[in-house]
CSV table of C-alpha atoms in Angstrom, one decimal:
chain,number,residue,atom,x,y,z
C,1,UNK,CA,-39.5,29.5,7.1
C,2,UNK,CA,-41.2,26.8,4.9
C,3,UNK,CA,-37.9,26.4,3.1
C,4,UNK,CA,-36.0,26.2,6.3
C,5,UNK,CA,-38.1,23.4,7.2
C,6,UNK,CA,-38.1,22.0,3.6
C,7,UNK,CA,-33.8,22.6,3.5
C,8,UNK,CA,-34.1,20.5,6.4
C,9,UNK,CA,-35.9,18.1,6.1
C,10,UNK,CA,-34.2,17.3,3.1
C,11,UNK,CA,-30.7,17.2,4.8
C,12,UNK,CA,-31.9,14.7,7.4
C,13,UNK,CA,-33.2,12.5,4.6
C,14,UNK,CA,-30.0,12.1,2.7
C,15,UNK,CA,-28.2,11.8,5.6
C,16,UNK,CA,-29.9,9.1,7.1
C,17,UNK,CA,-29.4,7.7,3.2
C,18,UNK,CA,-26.2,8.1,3.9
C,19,UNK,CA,-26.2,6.2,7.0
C,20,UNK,CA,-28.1,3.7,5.9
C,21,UNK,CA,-25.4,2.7,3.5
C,22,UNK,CA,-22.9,-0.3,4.9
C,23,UNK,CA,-19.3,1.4,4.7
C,24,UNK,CA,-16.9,-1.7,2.9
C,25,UNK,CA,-13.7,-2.2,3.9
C,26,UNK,CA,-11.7,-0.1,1.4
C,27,UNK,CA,-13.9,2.9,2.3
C,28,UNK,CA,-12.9,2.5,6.2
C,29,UNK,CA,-9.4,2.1,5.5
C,30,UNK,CA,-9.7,5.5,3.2
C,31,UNK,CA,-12.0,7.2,5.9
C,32,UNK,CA,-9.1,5.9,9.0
C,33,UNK,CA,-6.3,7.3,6.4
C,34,UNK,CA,-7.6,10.8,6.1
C,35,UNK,CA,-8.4,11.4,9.6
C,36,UNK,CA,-5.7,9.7,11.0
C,37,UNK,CA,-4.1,11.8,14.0
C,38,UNK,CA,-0.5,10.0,13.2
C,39,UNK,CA,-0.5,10.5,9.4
C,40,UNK,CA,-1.8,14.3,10.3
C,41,UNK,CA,1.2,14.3,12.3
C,42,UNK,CA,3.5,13.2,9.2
C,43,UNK,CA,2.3,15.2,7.1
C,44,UNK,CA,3.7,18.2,9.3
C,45,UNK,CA,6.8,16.3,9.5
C,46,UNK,CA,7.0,16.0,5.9
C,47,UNK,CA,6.4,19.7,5.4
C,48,UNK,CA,9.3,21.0,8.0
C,49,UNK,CA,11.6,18.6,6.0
C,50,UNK,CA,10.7,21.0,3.1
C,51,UNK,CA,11.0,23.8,5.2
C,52,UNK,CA,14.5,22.6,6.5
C,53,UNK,CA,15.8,21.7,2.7
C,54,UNK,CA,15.0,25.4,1.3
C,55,UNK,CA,16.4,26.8,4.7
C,56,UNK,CA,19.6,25.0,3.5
C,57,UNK,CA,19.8,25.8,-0.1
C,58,UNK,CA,19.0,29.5,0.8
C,59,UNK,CA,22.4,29.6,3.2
C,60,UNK,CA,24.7,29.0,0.0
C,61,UNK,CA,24.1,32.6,-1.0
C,62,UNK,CA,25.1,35.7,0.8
C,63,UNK,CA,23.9,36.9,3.9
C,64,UNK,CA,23.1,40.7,3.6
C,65,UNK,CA,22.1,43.4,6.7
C,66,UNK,CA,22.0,46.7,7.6
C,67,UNK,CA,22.6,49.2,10.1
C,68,UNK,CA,21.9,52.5,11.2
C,69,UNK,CA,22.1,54.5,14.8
C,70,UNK,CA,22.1,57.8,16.1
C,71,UNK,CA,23.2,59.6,19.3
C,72,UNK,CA,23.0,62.8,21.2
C,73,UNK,CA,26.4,64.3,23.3
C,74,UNK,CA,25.8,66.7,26.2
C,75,UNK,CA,28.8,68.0,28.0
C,76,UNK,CA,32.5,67.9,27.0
C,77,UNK,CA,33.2,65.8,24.0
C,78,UNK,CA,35.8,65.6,21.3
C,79,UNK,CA,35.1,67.5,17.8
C,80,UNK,CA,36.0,65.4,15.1
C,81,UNK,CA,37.0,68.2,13.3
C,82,UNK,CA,39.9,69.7,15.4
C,83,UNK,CA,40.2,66.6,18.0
C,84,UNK,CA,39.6,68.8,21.6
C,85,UNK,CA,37.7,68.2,24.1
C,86,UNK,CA,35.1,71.4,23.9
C,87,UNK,CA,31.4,71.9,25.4
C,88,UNK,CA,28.5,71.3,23.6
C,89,UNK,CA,25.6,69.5,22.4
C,90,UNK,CA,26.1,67.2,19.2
C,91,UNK,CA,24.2,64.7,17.0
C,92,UNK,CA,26.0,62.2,15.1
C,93,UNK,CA,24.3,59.1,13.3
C,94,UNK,CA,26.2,56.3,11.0
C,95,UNK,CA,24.3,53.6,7.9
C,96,UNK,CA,26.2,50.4,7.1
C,97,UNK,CA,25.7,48.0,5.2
C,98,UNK,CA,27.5,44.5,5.1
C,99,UNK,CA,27.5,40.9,3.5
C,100,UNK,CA,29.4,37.6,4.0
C,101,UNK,CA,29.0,35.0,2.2
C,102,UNK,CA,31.1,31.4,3.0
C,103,UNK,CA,33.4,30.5,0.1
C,104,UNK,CA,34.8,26.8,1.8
C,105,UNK,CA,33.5,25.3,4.7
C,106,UNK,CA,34.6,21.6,3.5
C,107,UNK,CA,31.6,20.9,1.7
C,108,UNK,CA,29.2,21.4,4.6
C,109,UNK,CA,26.9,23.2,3.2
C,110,UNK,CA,26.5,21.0,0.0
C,111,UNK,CA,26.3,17.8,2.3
C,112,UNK,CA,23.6,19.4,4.7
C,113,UNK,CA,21.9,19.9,1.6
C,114,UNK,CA,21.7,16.5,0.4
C,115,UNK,CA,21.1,15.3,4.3
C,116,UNK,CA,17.9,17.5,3.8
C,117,UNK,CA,16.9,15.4,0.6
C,118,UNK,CA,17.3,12.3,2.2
C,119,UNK,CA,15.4,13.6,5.0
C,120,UNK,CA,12.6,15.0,2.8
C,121,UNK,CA,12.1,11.2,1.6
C,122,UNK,CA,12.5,9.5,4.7
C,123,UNK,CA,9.8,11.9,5.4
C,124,UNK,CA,7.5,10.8,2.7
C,125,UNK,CA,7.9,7.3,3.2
C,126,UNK,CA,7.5,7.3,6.6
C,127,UNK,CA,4.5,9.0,5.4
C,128,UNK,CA,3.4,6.0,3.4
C,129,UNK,CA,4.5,3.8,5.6
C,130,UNK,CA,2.0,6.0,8.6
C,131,UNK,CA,-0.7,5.8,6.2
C,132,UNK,CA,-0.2,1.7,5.7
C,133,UNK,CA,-0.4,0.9,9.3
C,134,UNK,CA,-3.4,3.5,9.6
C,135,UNK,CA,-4.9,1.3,6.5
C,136,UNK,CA,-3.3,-2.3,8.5
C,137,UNK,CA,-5.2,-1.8,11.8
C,138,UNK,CA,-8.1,-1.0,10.2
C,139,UNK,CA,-8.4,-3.8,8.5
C,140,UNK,CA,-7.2,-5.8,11.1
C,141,UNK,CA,-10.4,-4.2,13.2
C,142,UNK,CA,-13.0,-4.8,10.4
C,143,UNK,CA,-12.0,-8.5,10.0
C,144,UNK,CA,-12.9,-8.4,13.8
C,145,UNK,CA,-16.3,-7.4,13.5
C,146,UNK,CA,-17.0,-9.5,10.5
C,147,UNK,CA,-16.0,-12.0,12.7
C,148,UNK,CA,-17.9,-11.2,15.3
C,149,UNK,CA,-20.8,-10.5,13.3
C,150,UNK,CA,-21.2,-13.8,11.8
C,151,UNK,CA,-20.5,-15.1,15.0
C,152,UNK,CA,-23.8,-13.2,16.6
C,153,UNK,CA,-25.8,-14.7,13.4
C,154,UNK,CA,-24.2,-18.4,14.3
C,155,UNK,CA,-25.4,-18.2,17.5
C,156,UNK,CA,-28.6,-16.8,16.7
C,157,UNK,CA,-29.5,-19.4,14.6
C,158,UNK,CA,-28.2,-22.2,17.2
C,159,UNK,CA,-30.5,-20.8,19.5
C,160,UNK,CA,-33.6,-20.9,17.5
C,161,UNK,CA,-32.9,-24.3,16.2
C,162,UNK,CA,-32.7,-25.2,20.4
C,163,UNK,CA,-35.8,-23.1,21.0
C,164,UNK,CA,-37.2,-25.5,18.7
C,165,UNK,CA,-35.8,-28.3,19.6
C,166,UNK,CA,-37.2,-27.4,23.3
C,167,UNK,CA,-41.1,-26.7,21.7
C,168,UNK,CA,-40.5,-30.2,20.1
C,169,UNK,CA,-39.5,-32.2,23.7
C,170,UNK,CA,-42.3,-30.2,25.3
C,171,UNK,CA,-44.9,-31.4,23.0
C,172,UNK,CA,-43.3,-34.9,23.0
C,173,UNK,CA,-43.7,-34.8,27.6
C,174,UNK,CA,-47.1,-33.9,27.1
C,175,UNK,CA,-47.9,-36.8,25.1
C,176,UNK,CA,-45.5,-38.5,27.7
C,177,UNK,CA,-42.9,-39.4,25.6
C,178,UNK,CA,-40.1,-37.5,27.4
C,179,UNK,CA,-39.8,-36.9,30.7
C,180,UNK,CA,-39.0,-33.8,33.1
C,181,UNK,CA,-35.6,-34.3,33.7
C,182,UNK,CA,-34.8,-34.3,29.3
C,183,UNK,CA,-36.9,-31.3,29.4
C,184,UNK,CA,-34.5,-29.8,31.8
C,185,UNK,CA,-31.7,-30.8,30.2
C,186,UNK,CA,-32.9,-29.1,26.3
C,187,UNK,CA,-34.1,-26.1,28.4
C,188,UNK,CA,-30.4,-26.0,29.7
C,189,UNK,CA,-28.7,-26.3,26.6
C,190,UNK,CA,-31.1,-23.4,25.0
C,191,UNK,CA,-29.9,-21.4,28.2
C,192,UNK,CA,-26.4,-21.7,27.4
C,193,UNK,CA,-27.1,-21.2,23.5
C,194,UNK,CA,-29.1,-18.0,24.7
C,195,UNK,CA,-25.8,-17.4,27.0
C,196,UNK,CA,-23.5,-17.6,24.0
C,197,UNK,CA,-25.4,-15.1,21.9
C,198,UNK,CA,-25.2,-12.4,24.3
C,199,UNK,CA,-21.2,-13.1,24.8
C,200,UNK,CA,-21.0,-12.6,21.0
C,201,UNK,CA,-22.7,-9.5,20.9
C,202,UNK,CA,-20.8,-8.5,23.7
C,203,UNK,CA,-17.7,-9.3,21.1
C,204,UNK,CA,-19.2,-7.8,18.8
C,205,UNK,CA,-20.1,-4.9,20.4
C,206,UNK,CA,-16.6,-4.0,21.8
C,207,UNK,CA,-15.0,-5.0,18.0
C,208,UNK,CA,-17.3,-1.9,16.7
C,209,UNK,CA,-15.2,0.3,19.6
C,210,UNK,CA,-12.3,-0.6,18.6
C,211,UNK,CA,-13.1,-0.2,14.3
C,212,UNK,CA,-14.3,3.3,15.8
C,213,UNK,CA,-11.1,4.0,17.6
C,214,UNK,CA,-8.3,2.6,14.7
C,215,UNK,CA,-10.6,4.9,12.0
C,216,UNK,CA,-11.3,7.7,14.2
C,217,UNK,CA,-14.9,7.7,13.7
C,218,UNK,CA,-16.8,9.6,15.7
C,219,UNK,CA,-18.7,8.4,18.7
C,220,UNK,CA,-22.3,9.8,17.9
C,221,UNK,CA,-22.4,8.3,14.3
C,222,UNK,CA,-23.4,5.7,13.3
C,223,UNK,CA,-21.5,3.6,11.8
C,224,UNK,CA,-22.4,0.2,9.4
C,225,UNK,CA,-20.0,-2.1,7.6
C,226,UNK,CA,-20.2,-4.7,5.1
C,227,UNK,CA,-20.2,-7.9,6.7
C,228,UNK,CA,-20.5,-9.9,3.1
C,229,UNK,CA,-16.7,-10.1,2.1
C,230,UNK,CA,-16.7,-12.8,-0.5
C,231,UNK,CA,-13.4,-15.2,-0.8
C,232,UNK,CA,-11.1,-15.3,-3.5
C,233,UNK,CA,-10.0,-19.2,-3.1
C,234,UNK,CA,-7.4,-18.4,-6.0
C,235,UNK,CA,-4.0,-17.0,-4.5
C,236,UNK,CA,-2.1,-14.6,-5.8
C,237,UNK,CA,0.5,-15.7,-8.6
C,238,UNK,CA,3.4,-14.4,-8.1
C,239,UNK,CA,6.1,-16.9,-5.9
C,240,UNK,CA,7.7,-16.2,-2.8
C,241,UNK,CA,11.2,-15.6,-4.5
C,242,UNK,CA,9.1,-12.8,-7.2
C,243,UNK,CA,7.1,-11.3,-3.4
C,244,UNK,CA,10.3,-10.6,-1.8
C,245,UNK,CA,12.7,-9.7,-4.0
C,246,UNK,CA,9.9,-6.8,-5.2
C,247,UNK,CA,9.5,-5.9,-1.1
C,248,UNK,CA,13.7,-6.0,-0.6
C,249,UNK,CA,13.6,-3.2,-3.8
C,250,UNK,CA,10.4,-0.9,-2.9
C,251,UNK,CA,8.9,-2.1,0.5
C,252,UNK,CA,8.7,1.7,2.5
C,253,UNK,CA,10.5,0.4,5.3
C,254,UNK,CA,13.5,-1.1,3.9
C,255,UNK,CA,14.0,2.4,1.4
C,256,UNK,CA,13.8,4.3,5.0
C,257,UNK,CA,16.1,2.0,6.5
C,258,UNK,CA,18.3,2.4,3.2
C,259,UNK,CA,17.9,6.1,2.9
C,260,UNK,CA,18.6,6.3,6.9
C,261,UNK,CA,22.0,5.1,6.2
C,262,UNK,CA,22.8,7.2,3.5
C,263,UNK,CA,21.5,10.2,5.8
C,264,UNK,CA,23.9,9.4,8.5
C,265,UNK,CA,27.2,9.0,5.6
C,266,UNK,CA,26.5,12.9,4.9
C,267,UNK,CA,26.2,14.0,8.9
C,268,UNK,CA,29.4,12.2,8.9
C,269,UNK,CA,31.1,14.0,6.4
C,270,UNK,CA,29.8,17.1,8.0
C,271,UNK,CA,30.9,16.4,11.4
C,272,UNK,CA,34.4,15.9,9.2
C,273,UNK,CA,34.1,19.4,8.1
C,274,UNK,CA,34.4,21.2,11.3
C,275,UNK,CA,38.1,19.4,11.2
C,276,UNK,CA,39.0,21.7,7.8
C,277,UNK,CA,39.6,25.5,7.6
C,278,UNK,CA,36.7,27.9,6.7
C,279,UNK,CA,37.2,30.3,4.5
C,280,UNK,CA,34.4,33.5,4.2
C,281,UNK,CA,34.2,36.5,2.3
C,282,UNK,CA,33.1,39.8,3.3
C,283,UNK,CA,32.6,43.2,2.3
C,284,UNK,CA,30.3,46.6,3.7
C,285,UNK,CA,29.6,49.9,3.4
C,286,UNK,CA,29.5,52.7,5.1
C,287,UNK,CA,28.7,56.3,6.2
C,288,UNK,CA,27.7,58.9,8.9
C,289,UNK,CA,27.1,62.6,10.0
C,290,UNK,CA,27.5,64.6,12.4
C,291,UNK,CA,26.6,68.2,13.5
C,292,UNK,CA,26.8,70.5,16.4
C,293,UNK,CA,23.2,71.0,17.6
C,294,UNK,CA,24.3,74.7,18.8
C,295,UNK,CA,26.3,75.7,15.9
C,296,UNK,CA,25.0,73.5,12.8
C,297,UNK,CA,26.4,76.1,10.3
C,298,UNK,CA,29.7,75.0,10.4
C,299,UNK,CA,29.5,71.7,9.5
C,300,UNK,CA,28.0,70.3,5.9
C,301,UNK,CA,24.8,69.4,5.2
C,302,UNK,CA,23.5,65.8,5.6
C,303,UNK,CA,23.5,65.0,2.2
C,304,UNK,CA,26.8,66.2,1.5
C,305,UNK,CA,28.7,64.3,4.6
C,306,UNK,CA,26.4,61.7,3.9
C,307,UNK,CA,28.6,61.5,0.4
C,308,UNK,CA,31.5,62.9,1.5
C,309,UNK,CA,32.4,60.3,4.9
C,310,UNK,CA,31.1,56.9,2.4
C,311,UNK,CA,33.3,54.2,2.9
C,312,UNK,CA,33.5,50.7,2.0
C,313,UNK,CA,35.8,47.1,2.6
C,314,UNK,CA,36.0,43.9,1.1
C,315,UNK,CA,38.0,40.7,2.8
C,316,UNK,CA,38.5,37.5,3.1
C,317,UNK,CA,39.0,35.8,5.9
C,318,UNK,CA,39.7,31.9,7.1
C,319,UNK,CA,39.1,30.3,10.6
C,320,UNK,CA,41.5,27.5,10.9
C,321,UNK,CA,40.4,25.0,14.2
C,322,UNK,CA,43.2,24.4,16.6
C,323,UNK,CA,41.8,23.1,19.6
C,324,UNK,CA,38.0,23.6,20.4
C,325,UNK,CA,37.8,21.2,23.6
C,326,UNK,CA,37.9,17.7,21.4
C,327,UNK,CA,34.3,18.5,20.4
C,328,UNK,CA,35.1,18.4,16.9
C,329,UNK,CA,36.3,15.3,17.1
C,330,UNK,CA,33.8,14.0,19.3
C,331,UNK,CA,30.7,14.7,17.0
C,332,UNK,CA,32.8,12.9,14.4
C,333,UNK,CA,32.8,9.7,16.7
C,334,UNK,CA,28.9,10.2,17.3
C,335,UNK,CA,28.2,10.5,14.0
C,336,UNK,CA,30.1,7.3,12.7
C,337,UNK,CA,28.2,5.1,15.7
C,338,UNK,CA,25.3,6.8,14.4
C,339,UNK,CA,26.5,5.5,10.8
C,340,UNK,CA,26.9,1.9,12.2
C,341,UNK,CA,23.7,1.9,14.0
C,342,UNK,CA,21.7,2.9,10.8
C,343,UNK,CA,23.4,0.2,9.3
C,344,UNK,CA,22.6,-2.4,11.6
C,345,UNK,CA,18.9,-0.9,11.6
C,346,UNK,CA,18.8,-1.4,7.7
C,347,UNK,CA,19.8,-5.3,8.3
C,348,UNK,CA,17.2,-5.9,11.0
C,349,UNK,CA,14.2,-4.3,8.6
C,350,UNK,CA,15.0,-6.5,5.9
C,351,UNK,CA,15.5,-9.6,8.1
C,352,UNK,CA,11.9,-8.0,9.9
C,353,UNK,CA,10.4,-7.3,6.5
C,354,UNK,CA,11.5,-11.3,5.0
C,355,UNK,CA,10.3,-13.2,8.0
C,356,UNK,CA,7.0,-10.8,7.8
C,357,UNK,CA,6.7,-11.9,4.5
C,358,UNK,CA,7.6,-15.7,4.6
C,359,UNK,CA,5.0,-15.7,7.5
C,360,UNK,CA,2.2,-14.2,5.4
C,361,UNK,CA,3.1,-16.5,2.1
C,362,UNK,CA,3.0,-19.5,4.1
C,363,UNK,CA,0.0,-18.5,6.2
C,364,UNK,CA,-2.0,-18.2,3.1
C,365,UNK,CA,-1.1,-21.4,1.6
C,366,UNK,CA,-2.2,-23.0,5.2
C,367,UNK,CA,-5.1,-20.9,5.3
C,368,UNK,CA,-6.5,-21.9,2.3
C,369,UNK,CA,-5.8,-25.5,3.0
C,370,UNK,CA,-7.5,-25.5,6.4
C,371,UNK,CA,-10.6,-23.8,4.6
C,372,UNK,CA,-11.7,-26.3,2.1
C,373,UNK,CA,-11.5,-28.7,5.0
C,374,UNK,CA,-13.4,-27.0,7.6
C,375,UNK,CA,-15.9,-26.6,4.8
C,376,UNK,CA,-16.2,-30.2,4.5
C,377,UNK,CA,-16.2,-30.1,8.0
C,378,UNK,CA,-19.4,-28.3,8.2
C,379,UNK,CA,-21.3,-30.1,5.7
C,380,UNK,CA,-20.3,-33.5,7.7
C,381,UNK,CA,-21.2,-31.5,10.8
C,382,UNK,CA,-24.5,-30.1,9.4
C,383,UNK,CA,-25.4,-34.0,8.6
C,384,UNK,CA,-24.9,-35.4,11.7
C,385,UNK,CA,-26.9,-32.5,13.1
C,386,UNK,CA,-30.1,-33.1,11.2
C,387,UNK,CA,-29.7,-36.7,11.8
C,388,UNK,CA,-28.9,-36.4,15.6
C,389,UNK,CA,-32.3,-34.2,15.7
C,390,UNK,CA,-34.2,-36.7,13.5
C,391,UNK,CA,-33.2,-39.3,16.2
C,392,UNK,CA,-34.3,-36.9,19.0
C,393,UNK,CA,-37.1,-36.7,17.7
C,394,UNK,CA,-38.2,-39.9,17.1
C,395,UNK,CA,-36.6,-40.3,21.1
C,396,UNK,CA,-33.7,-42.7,20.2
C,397,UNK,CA,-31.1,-40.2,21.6
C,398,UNK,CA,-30.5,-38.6,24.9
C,399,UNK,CA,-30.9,-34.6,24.8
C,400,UNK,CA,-26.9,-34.5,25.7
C,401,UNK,CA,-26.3,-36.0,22.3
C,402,UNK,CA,-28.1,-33.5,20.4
C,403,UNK,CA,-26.2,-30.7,22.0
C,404,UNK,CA,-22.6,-32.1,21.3
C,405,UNK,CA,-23.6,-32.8,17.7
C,406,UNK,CA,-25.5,-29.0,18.0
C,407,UNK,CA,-21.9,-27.7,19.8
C,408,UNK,CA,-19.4,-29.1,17.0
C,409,UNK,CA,-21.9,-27.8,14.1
C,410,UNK,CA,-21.7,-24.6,15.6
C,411,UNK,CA,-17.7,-24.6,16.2
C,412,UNK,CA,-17.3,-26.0,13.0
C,413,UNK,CA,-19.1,-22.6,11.5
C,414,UNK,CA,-17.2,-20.7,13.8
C,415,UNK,CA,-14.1,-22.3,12.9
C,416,UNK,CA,-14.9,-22.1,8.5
C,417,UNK,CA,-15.9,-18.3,9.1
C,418,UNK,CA,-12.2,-17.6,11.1
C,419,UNK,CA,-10.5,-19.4,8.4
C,420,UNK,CA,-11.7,-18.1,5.8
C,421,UNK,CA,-11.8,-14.1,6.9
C,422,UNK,CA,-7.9,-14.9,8.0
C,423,UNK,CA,-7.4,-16.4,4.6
C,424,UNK,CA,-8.5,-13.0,2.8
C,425,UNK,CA,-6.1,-10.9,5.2
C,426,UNK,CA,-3.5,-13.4,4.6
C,427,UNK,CA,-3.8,-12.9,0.9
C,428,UNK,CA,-4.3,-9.2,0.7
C,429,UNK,CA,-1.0,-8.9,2.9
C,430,UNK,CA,0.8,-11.0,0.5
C,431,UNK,CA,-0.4,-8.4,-2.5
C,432,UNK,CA,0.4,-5.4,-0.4
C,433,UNK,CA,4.6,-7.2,-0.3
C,434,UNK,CA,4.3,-7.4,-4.0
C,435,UNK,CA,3.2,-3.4,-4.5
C,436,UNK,CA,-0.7,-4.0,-5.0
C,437,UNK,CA,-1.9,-0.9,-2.8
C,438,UNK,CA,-3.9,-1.7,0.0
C,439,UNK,CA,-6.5,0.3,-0.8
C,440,UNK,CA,-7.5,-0.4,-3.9
């Protein structure tokens, strides 16, 4: 029992270590990766591809059975022997055994082969590509919270600066230096500060349920992130030309979109196989028994009709189609819009995949612009802050404009933490075009 309690005890303590620890943002997009439901899903996918490329490899060899039966004859029945119709009571029982195999079938067999290759890697990189937008929202999700986060600590610290500011103008009507109605008017504008918090936290709040939902993270867990993402001001190297002419070779979707029109040339050439003749080749053998259940002497053992009556065949044969309804030639006609669609398919990724890119490329130029201004922003903000409060003090300012200059700090914090949070997305996105995984 002691250890029980000791094995415990010991258990809750690491986990609550473990809980304790802030999960970065490379460790949710892992954790959202493995438990995804639609990458589980894939991964099935993947696996019946497998299944459905070793089905059709396994159909170029023969295809072997066997059969046996056996009967009892009351009444009148012929005897194989002298071929009358007598009275009696027989047992007769026959063993085959056969195999086909197709010789020609106009190269169906070796083009639903390679369909099931290029199905196999569609497979796997709609896989990757499952696993990318698993990794994608996730990251979209914890860039939420961060953002909401520091937007709970903005407002937090607004509203202590105006619960100050609020102490201060009490003090100051005491001494009768400020009157009720600028009282009013601070208490107010700590009101709406206090007002703004709880809308963040709100924010916040519902950000967490969605980070829960894109990783899903169970309910009753807790769950901390790491809010301290540090910028990288310097932008990746590589040009736009270098960024998409890597994507146009390797991106996941554009190889899908390529390998989906290669998938639909082979179905074509096998809908253009039912046109030619089959040709198949057989062969079986054979053998049976029979005895008179009331006379058995006078027929052979088992074992010696069982040699005696063997038989076997061996053929060729070849199905030539004449008419079969037009359906032939109907799956061909599906099968070449099928062609054209893929083909169209493949041009809109790449035109979807470039204007993704070009977006991203000159978002993160933009970005990182607007964020060494809205840092300058903040520091001009920040001064005219303390000075505005210096001036409240001192009561050479109404309270109203304290609270502007107290609003446009606070937006302009807002605004710098935004940039800069979209800035790092904007960049990673950029690396993910040019092959740098997104989980690193």
């Amino acid at each position: 029992m002691k250890r029980l309690i000791i094995t415990l005890l010991v258990s809750n303590f690491l986990t609550l270590l473990c809980v304790a620890q802030p999960r970065t943002l490379e460790e949710c997009m892992r954790y959202a990766v493995e438990n995804s439901i639609a990458v589980g899903k894939q991964e099935i996918a993947v696996d019946n591809n497998k299944v459905n490329l070793n089905s059709n490899i396994l159909k170029l060899l023969p295809s072997v059975s066997g059969n046996t039966g056996g009967s009892f004859s009351f009444g009148r029945s012929i005897d194989p022997e002298t071929n009358s119709y007598q009275s009696r009571t027989t047992f007769s029982n026959s063993y085959g055994l056969s195999a086909s195999m197709t010789l020609f079938s106009g190269f169906s067999a070796i083009n639903s082969i390679r369909a099931a290759k290029v199905a196999r890697a569609i497979g796997v990189g709609e896989l990757q590509i499952a696993k990318d937008n698993a990794a994608l929202n996730t990251m979209s999700a914890y860039f939420d919270v961060v953002y909401y986060a520091g937007a709970v600590e903005i407002a937090r610290e607004q509203l202590a600066k105006g619960q100050k500011d609020l102490q201060n103008v009490q003090k100051l009507l005491e001494l009768g230096l400020k009157s009720p109605a600028e009282v009013a008017e601070v208490e107010a504008q700590v009101a709406s500060y206090d007002y703004t918090l709880i809308t963040q936290q709100n924010n916040y709040e519902m950000a967490m349920i969605k980070l829960r939902d894109e990783m899903n993270y169970p309910a009753d867990t807790p769950l901390e992130i790491e809010t301290n993402i540090p910028i990288r001001l310097v932008a990746p190297t590589a040009t736009l030309e270098q960024v998409m002419d890597y994507a146009m070779e390797f991106n996941p979707k554009i190889q899908n979109a390529t390998l989906a029109v290669r998938e639909s040339k082979l179905n074509l050439s096998r809908a253009k196989a039912a046109l030619y003749p089959h040709i198949t080749a057989n062969g079986g053998y054979s053998t049976s028994f029979y005895t008179d259940m009331d006379n058995s002497a006078a027929y052979a053992s088992w074992w010696n009709q069982f040699r005696d009556n063997r038989g076997s065949y061996i053929g060729v044969s070849m199905s030539i189609p004449i008419f079969s309804r037009l359906s032939n030639r109907f799956e061909k006609r599906r099968a070449k819009n099928s062609l054209r669609s893929s083909i169209l398919n493949e041009e809109s990724t790449r035109r979807e995949v470039q204007s993704e890119i070009s977006q991203a490329f000159q978002q993160m130029q933009g970005l990182g612009k607007q964020y060494v201004q809205s840092s300058r922003r903040v520091e001009a903000s920040q001064l005219a802050y303390e000075g505005m409060s210096q001036k409240f003090a001192k009561g050479l300012v109404p309270p109203m404009e304290l609270h502007a200059a107290a609003n446009e700090l606070m937006e302009a914090r807002a605004e710098q933490l935004r940039v800069r949070l979209n800035y790092i997305i904007q960049c990673r996105m950029v690396d993910y075009y040019n092959g740098e995984p997104l989980i690193k």
